[in-house]
XYZ file of C-alpha atoms in Angstrom:
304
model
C 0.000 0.000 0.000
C 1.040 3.811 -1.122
C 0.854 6.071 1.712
C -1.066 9.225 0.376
C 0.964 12.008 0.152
C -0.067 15.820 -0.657
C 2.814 18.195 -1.499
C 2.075 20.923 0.284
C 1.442 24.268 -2.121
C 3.525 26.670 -0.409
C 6.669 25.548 1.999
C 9.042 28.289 4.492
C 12.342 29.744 3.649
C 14.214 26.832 5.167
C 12.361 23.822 2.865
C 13.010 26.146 0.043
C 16.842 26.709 0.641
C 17.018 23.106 1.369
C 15.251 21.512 -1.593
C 17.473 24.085 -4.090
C 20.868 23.827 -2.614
C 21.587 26.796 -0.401
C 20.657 29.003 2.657
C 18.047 31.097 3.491
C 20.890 34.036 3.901
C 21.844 33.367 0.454
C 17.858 33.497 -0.839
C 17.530 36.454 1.506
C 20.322 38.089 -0.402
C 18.977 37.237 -3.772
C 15.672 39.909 -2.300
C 17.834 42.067 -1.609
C 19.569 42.519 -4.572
C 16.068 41.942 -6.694
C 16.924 38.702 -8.332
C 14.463 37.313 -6.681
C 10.400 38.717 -5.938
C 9.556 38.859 -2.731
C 6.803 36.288 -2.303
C 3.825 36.462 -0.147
C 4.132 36.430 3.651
C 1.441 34.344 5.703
C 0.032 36.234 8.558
C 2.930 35.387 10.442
C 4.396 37.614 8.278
C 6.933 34.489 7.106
C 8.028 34.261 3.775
C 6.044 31.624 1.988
C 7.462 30.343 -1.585
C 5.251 28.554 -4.123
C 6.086 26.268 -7.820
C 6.652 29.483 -9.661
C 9.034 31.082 -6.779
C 11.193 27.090 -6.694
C 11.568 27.558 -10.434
C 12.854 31.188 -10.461
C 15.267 29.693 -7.299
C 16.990 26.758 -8.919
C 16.810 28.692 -12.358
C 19.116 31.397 -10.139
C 21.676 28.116 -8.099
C 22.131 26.472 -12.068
C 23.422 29.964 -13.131
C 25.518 30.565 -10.152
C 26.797 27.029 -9.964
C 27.959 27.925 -13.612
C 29.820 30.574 -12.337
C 27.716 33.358 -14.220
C 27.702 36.682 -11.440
C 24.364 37.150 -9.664
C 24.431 40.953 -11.057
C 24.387 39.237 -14.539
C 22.179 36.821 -13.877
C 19.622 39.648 -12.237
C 20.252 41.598 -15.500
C 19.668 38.712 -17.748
C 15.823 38.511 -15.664
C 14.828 41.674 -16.267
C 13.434 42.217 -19.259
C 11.932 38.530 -18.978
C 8.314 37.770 -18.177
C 7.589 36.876 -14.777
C 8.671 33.506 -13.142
C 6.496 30.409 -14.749
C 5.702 32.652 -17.798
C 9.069 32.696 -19.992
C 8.377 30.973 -23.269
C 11.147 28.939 -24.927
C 12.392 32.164 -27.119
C 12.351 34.294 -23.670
C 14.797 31.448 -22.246
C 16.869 31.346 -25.195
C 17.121 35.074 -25.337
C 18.392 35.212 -21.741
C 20.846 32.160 -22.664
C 22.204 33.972 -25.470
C 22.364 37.424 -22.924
C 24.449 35.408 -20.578
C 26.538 33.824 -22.785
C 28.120 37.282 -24.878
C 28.550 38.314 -21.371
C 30.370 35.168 -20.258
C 32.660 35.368 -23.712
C 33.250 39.170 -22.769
C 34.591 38.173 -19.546
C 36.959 35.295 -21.030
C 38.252 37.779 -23.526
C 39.136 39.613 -20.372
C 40.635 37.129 -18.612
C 42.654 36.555 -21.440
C 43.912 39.873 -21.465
C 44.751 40.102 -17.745
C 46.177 36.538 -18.419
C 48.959 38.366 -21.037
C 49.440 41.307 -18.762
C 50.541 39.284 -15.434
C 52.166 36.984 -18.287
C 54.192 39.911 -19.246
C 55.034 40.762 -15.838
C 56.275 37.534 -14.780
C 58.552 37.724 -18.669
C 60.165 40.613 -18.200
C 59.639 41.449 -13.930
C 57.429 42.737 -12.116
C 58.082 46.677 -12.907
C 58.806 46.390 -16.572
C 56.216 44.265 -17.593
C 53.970 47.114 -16.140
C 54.553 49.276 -19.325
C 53.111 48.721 -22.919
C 55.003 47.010 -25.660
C 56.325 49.407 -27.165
C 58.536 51.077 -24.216
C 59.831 48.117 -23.205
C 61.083 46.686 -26.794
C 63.361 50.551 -26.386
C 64.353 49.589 -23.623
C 65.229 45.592 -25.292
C 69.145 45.020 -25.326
C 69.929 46.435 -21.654
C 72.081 45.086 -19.537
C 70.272 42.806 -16.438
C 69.876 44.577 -13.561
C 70.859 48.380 -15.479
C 67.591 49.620 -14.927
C 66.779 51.208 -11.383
C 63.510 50.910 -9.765
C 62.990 54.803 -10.040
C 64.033 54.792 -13.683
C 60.719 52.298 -14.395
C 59.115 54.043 -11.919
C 59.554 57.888 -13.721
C 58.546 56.086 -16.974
C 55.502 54.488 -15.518
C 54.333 57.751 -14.564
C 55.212 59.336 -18.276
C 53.553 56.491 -19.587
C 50.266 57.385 -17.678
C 50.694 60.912 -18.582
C 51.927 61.573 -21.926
C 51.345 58.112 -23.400
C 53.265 54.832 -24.669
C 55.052 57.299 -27.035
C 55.842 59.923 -24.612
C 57.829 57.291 -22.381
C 59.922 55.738 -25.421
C 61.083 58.802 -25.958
C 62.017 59.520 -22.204
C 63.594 56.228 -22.144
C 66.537 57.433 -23.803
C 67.620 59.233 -20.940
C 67.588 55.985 -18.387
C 69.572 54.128 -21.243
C 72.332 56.414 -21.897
C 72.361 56.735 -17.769
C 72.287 52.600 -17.722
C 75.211 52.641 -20.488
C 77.616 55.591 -19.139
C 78.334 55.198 -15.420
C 79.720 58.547 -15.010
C 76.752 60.063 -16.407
C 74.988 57.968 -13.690
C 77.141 58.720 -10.633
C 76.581 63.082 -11.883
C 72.441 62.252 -12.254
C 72.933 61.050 -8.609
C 74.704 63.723 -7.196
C 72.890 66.437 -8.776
C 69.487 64.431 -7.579
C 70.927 64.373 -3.750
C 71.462 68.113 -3.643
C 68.358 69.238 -5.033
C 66.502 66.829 -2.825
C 68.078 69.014 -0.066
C 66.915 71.786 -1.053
C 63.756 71.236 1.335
C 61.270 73.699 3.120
C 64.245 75.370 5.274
C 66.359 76.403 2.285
C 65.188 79.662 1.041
C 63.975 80.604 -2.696
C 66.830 83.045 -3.222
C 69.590 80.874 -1.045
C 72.569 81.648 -3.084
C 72.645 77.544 -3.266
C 69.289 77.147 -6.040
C 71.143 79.380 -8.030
C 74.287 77.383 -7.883
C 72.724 73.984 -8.556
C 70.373 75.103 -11.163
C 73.229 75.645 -13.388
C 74.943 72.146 -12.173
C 71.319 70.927 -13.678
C 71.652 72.711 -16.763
C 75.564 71.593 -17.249
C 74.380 68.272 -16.620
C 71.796 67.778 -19.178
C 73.725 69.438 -21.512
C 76.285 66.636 -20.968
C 73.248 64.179 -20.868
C 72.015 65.582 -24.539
C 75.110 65.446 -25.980
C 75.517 61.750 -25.040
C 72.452 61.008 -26.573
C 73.198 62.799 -29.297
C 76.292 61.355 -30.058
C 75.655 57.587 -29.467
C 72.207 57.526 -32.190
C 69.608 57.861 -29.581
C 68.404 60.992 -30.881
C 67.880 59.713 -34.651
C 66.081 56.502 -32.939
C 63.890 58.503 -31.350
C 62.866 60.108 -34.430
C 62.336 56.714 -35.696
C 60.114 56.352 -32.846
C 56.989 58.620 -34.398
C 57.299 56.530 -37.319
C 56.837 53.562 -35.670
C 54.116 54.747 -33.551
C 52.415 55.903 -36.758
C 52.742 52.581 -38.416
C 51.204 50.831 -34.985
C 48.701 53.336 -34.388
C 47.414 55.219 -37.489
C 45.605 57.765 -36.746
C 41.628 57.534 -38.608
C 41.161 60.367 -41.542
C 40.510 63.681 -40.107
C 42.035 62.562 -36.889
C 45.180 63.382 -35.160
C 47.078 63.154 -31.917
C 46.698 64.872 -28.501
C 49.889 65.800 -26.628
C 50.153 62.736 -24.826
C 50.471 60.734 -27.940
C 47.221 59.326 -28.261
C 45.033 58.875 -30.809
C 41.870 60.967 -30.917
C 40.185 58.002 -31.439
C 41.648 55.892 -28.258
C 39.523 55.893 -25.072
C 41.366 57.880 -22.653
C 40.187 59.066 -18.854
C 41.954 62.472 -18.790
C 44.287 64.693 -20.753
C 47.757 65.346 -20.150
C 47.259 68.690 -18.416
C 44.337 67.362 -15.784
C 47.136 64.293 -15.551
C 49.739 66.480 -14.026
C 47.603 68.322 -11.772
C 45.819 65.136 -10.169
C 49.778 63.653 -9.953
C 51.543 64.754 -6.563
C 55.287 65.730 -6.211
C 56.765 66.775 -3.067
C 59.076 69.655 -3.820
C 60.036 72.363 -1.166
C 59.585 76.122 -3.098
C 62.892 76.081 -2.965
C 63.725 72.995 -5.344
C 60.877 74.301 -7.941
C 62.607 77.808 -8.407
C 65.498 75.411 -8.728
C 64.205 73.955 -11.691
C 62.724 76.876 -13.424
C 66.512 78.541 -13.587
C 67.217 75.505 -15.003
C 65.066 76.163 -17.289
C 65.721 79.759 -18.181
C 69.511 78.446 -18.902
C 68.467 75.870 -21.109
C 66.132 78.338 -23.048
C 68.603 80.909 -22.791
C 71.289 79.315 -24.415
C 68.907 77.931 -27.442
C 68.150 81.162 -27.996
C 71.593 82.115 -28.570
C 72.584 79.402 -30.657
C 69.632 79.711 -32.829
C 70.461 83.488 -32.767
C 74.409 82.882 -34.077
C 74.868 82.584 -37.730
């Protein structure tokens, strides 16, 4: 003899987390976040969940157990019918919803998949930049490269663009390639990080080491100059062209990219947002720098 059995037309939270697989904090969640309708409440004021309400629920664990997010899967219910009316096409429409999104998110896995790739190919700090500064950089010495060198072209990089810190990178590989060159950056970088908040704007000593600056990339130019870095960064714009044509009636901004690349800010709103921790003292420092380095190309240009 069959015992009868009636199934009972409405069950509590805990039956319904039970029968599809997972908690009543989890189903409580999925209200929260409007996957799921809240369902009627019995006069105990207890959430009661019926056929329809099961059906939405293990529709929701299959798609989670897949691995699909519970913001896609709300996303993918939204413009459907309400549970225990989808049609067959409804279903298949959400399918094929869930699906571009899932191959959207494997393309980007992929991609984040080259870039920590990269990283682990050619360390940590260089694999950080694009392709194309660290093939100018290709050919250095292990080790030659200083952690503030990658770090002053990471910054470029954000700032001015992939083009912007190839060209920089000449000066960290005629520094890596000419030690005394190297040993003069450092001394001339020690003294003008003295020059901190107790060294006055017109201490006879910012005078003094803004032309040791200006003597020193003089010395720094002509080295680059003279050992072809110069002409290969004119090759450089080529290059870029070739990799990143600019579309007709298009050009570049100043930080080298192309008007039609997605970019969050321009150059100018980049150096603003970007902090640097100079005394007054070191930043009238490097504006008589400056006014050497102008000076004298003025005269030169001005000599027949």
């Amino acid at each position: 003899m069959f015992s009868s059995f009636t199934a009972p037309r409405q069950v509590m939270i805990g039956d319904a987390a039970a029968f599809v697989g997972t908690t009543p904090r989890a189903i409580r969640h999925y209200h929260e976040i409007g996957l799921l309708p809240e369902p009627v409440r019995g006069g105990d004021g207890r959430r009661r969940y019926g056929y329809e309400d099961m059906i939405r629920l293990l529709w929701v664990r299959r798609m989670a157990d897949a691995g699909i997010a519970l913001d896609d899967i709300r996303d993918a219910f939204a413009d459907t019918a309400p549970a225990g009316t989808d049609t067959e096409d409804g279903i298949a429409g959400t399918l094929e919803r869930l699906e571009e999104a899932l191959l959207a998110r494997e393309a980007e896995l992929r991609r984040q998949q080259t870039a920590v790739r990269r990283m682990r190919t050619e360390g940590s700090r260089m694999g950080l930049l694009s392709d194309f500064v660290t093939s100018r950089l290709a050919g250095l010495p292990e080790g030659s490269l200083r952690q503030a060198d990658l770090d002053g072209l990471l910054v470029t990089e954000r700032i001015f663009g992939p083009l912007g810190a190839a060209l920089q990178a000449s000066r960290f590989i005629a520094l890596a390639t000419h030690p005394d060159l190297r040993e003069e950056s450092d001394r001339v970088d020690a003294a003008e990080q003295a020059l901190d908040d107790t060294v006055a704007v017109d201490d006879p000593r910012v005078a003094s080491l803004a032309a040791e600056r200006h003597a020193f990339e003089k010395a720094l130019h002509a080295v680059i100059e003279d050992s072809g870095l110069a002409e290969s960064d004119d090759a450089l714009f080529d290059s870029w062209d070739s990799v990143h044509p600019a579309p007709a009636g298009e050009g570049e901004d100043e930080a080298g990219h192309s008007s039609g690349e997605q970019k969050t800010m321009s150059a100018i709103e980049a150096v603003g947002k970007m902090p640097y921790d100079f005394s007054p003292a070191r930043l009238r420092c490097l504006e008589l720098a400056g006014e050497l380095t102008a000076r004298e190309s003025a005269s030169s240009s001005n000599t027949p």
